[in-house]
Tab-separated table of C-alpha atoms in Angstrom:
chain	number	residue	atom	x	y	z
D	23	MET	CA	89.253	121.860	87.867
D	24	ARG	CA	87.866	118.823	88.569
D	25	HIS	CA	86.169	117.352	85.300
D	26	ARG	CA	85.700	114.114	84.695
D	27	LYS	CA	87.428	113.276	88.202
D	28	GLN	CA	85.503	110.258	90.210
D	29	ASP	CA	87.299	110.033	93.205
D	30	THR	CA	87.111	112.080	96.650
D	31	LYS	CA	90.459	112.977	99.053
D	32	LEU	CA	88.320	112.756	101.747
D	33	GLY	CA	91.535	115.431	102.946
D	34	ARG	CA	94.224	113.288	102.820
D	35	SER	CA	97.078	112.620	99.720
D	36	SER	CA	96.932	110.470	97.422
D	37	ALA	CA	98.952	107.235	99.799
D	38	HIS	CA	97.659	107.826	102.694
D	39	ARG	CA	94.149	107.740	101.053
D	40	LYS	CA	94.822	104.667	99.349
D	41	ALA	CA	95.801	103.094	102.529
D	42	THR	CA	93.022	104.686	103.989
D	43	MET	CA	90.694	102.199	101.793
D	44	ALA	CA	92.750	99.581	102.099
D	45	SER	CA	92.436	99.464	105.103
D	46	LEU	CA	89.204	99.444	105.378
D	47	VAL	CA	88.277	97.158	103.260
D	48	CYS	CA	90.291	94.724	104.991
D	49	HIS	CA	88.753	95.173	107.739
D	50	LEU	CA	85.375	95.030	105.912
D	51	ILE	CA	86.870	91.526	104.600
D	52	THR	CA	87.304	90.361	108.461
D	53	GLU	CA	84.947	92.032	109.985
D	54	LYS	CA	81.677	91.423	107.910
D	55	GLN	CA	81.235	94.901	108.278
D	56	ILE	CA	82.287	98.460	109.621
D	57	LYS	CA	81.098	101.510	110.886
D	58	THR	CA	82.659	104.599	108.512
D	59	THR	CA	81.677	107.977	107.578
D	60	LEU	CA	79.592	108.223	104.743
D	61	ALA	CA	82.273	109.097	102.163
D	62	LYS	CA	84.518	106.790	102.859
D	63	ALA	CA	82.126	104.174	103.076
D	64	LYS	CA	81.084	105.039	99.358
D	65	GLN	CA	84.935	104.715	98.423
D	66	ALA	CA	86.071	101.911	100.013
D	67	ARG	CA	82.022	99.968	98.326
D	68	LYS	CA	84.199	101.121	95.190
D	69	LEU	CA	87.595	98.968	95.825
D	70	ALA	CA	86.019	96.274	97.805
D	71	GLU	CA	83.714	95.100	94.738
D	72	ARG	CA	86.398	95.802	92.537
D	73	MET	CA	88.608	92.428	95.111
D	74	VAL	CA	85.345	90.712	94.365
D	75	THR	CA	84.852	91.063	91.035
D	76	LEU	CA	88.816	90.255	90.360
D	77	GLY	CA	88.538	87.348	92.822
D	78	ARG	CA	85.437	86.133	90.984
D	79	LYS	CA	87.772	86.113	87.386
D	80	ALA	CA	90.011	84.337	89.324
D	81	ALA	CA	88.274	81.743	90.753
D	82	GLN	CA	86.765	81.217	87.116
D	83	ALA	CA	90.340	81.037	85.417
D	84	GLU	CA	91.818	78.389	83.336
D	85	THR	CA	95.525	78.743	84.297
D	86	PRO	CA	96.860	78.543	87.551
D	87	GLU	CA	99.174	81.614	86.198
D	88	ALA	CA	95.957	83.722	86.185
D	89	LYS	CA	94.605	82.969	89.980
D	90	LEU	CA	98.324	83.967	90.564
D	91	ALA	CA	98.099	86.888	89.132
D	92	ALA	CA	94.845	88.197	90.793
D	93	ARG	CA	95.252	86.975	93.669
D	94	ARG	CA	98.419	89.353	93.833
D	95	LEU	CA	97.044	91.941	92.084
D	96	ALA	CA	94.195	92.012	94.893
D	97	ILE	CA	97.340	91.784	97.892
D	98	SER	CA	98.986	94.552	96.069
D	99	ARG	CA	96.085	96.905	96.329
D	100	LEU	CA	94.717	95.945	99.716
D	101	ASN	CA	98.754	95.202	101.313
D	102	LYS	CA	97.722	91.996	103.794
D	103	PRO	CA	98.061	88.901	102.307
D	104	LYS	CA	96.022	87.596	105.027
D	105	PRO	CA	92.145	89.290	104.412
D	106	VAL	CA	92.721	88.451	100.519
D	107	GLY	CA	92.908	85.116	101.002
D	108	ILE	CA	89.603	84.847	103.012
D	109	LEU	CA	88.085	86.644	100.470
D	110	PHE	CA	89.619	84.670	97.468
D	111	ASP	CA	89.123	81.560	99.627
D	112	ASP	CA	85.917	81.722	102.015
D	113	MET	CA	83.583	84.497	100.302
D	114	ILE	CA	83.687	84.351	96.599
D	115	SER	CA	81.574	81.146	96.876
D	116	LYS	CA	78.817	82.934	98.942
D	117	PHE	CA	78.300	85.913	95.422
D	118	GLU	CA	77.716	83.008	92.978
D	119	GLY	CA	75.085	84.048	90.670
D	120	ARG	CA	75.338	87.871	91.567
D	121	GLN	CA	76.402	89.946	88.971
D	122	GLY	CA	77.180	93.039	91.745
D	123	GLY	CA	76.143	94.807	93.972
D	124	TYR	CA	77.760	92.645	96.766
D	125	THR	CA	77.739	95.705	99.565
D	126	ARG	CA	75.156	97.464	100.973
D	127	ILE	CA	75.693	101.220	102.495
D	128	LEU	CA	73.276	101.759	105.119
D	129	LYS	CA	72.871	105.159	106.658
D	130	LEU	CA	73.227	105.488	110.572
D	131	GLY	CA	72.584	109.273	110.771
D	132	ARG	CA	75.128	111.893	112.439
D	133	ARG	CA	78.014	111.495	114.202
D	134	ARG	CA	77.724	113.581	117.830
D	135	SER	CA	80.923	115.291	118.296
D	136	ASP	CA	81.541	116.345	114.690
D	137	GLY	CA	77.932	115.937	113.416
D	138	SER	CA	79.967	113.810	110.019
D	139	GLU	CA	77.078	111.464	108.118
D	140	MET	CA	78.296	107.939	109.439
D	141	ALA	CA	77.519	104.456	107.569
D	142	LEU	CA	77.527	101.358	107.638
D	143	LEU	CA	79.715	99.164	105.221
D	144	GLU	CA	78.190	95.396	105.320
D	145	TRP	CA	78.696	92.912	102.503
D	146	VAL	CA	75.086	91.604	101.282
D	147	GLY	CA	74.051	87.356	102.041
D	148	VAL	CA	76.845	87.383	104.386
D	149	GLN	CA	76.492	87.427	108.314
D	150	ALA	CA	78.368	89.647	109.901
D	151	VAL	CA	81.059	88.494	112.922
D	152	SER	CA	79.652	89.598	116.588
D	153	LYS	CA	81.889	90.408	119.184
D	154	LYS	CA	80.672	89.086	121.150
D	155	LYS	CA	81.519	85.940	120.353
D	156	LYS	CA	84.652	86.792	119.488
D	157	LYS	CA	85.515	87.916	122.935
D	158	ALA	CA	83.939	84.638	124.442
D	159	ASP	CA	85.992	82.995	122.437
D	160	LYS	CA	89.297	84.749	123.653
D	161	THR	CA	88.054	84.053	127.248
D	162	GLU	CA	87.768	80.288	126.516
D	163	LYS	CA	91.030	79.761	124.466
D	164	THR	CA	93.423	81.537	128.098
D	165	GLU	CA	91.813	79.381	130.410
D	166	GLU	CA	92.314	76.371	128.288
D	167	ALA	CA	95.775	77.195	127.993
D	168	SER	CA	96.326	77.723	131.478
């Protein structure tokens, strides 16, 4: 029985589920918004909010050991140090004064192929990175290198 179980299984083993959630949160940190199924968005939101809370506690920590411990804990959960660095160094300052609710889920309707409910998971108060701008920057860099 699943009494008092909080997480949904998403049709995956526990290791695959943890890796999926870590990947979704890392992409959320770097891209500022992600499009995924509603069930995955609800689960990724939990991990993302916990990582922001961990980052805020690290920012308020008095000792460098506590800051390092929080950063290492976040890296162990997300498995990538680069998004953790972006979260801890850049994004935490944008959530000052907010007591929670760092993300929002916008429902997008059903996916045409299999009818899955789709959702957009994004940070509250953080501007999303536009895909067109990134492509334009890449073409400029390649032209400069030539």
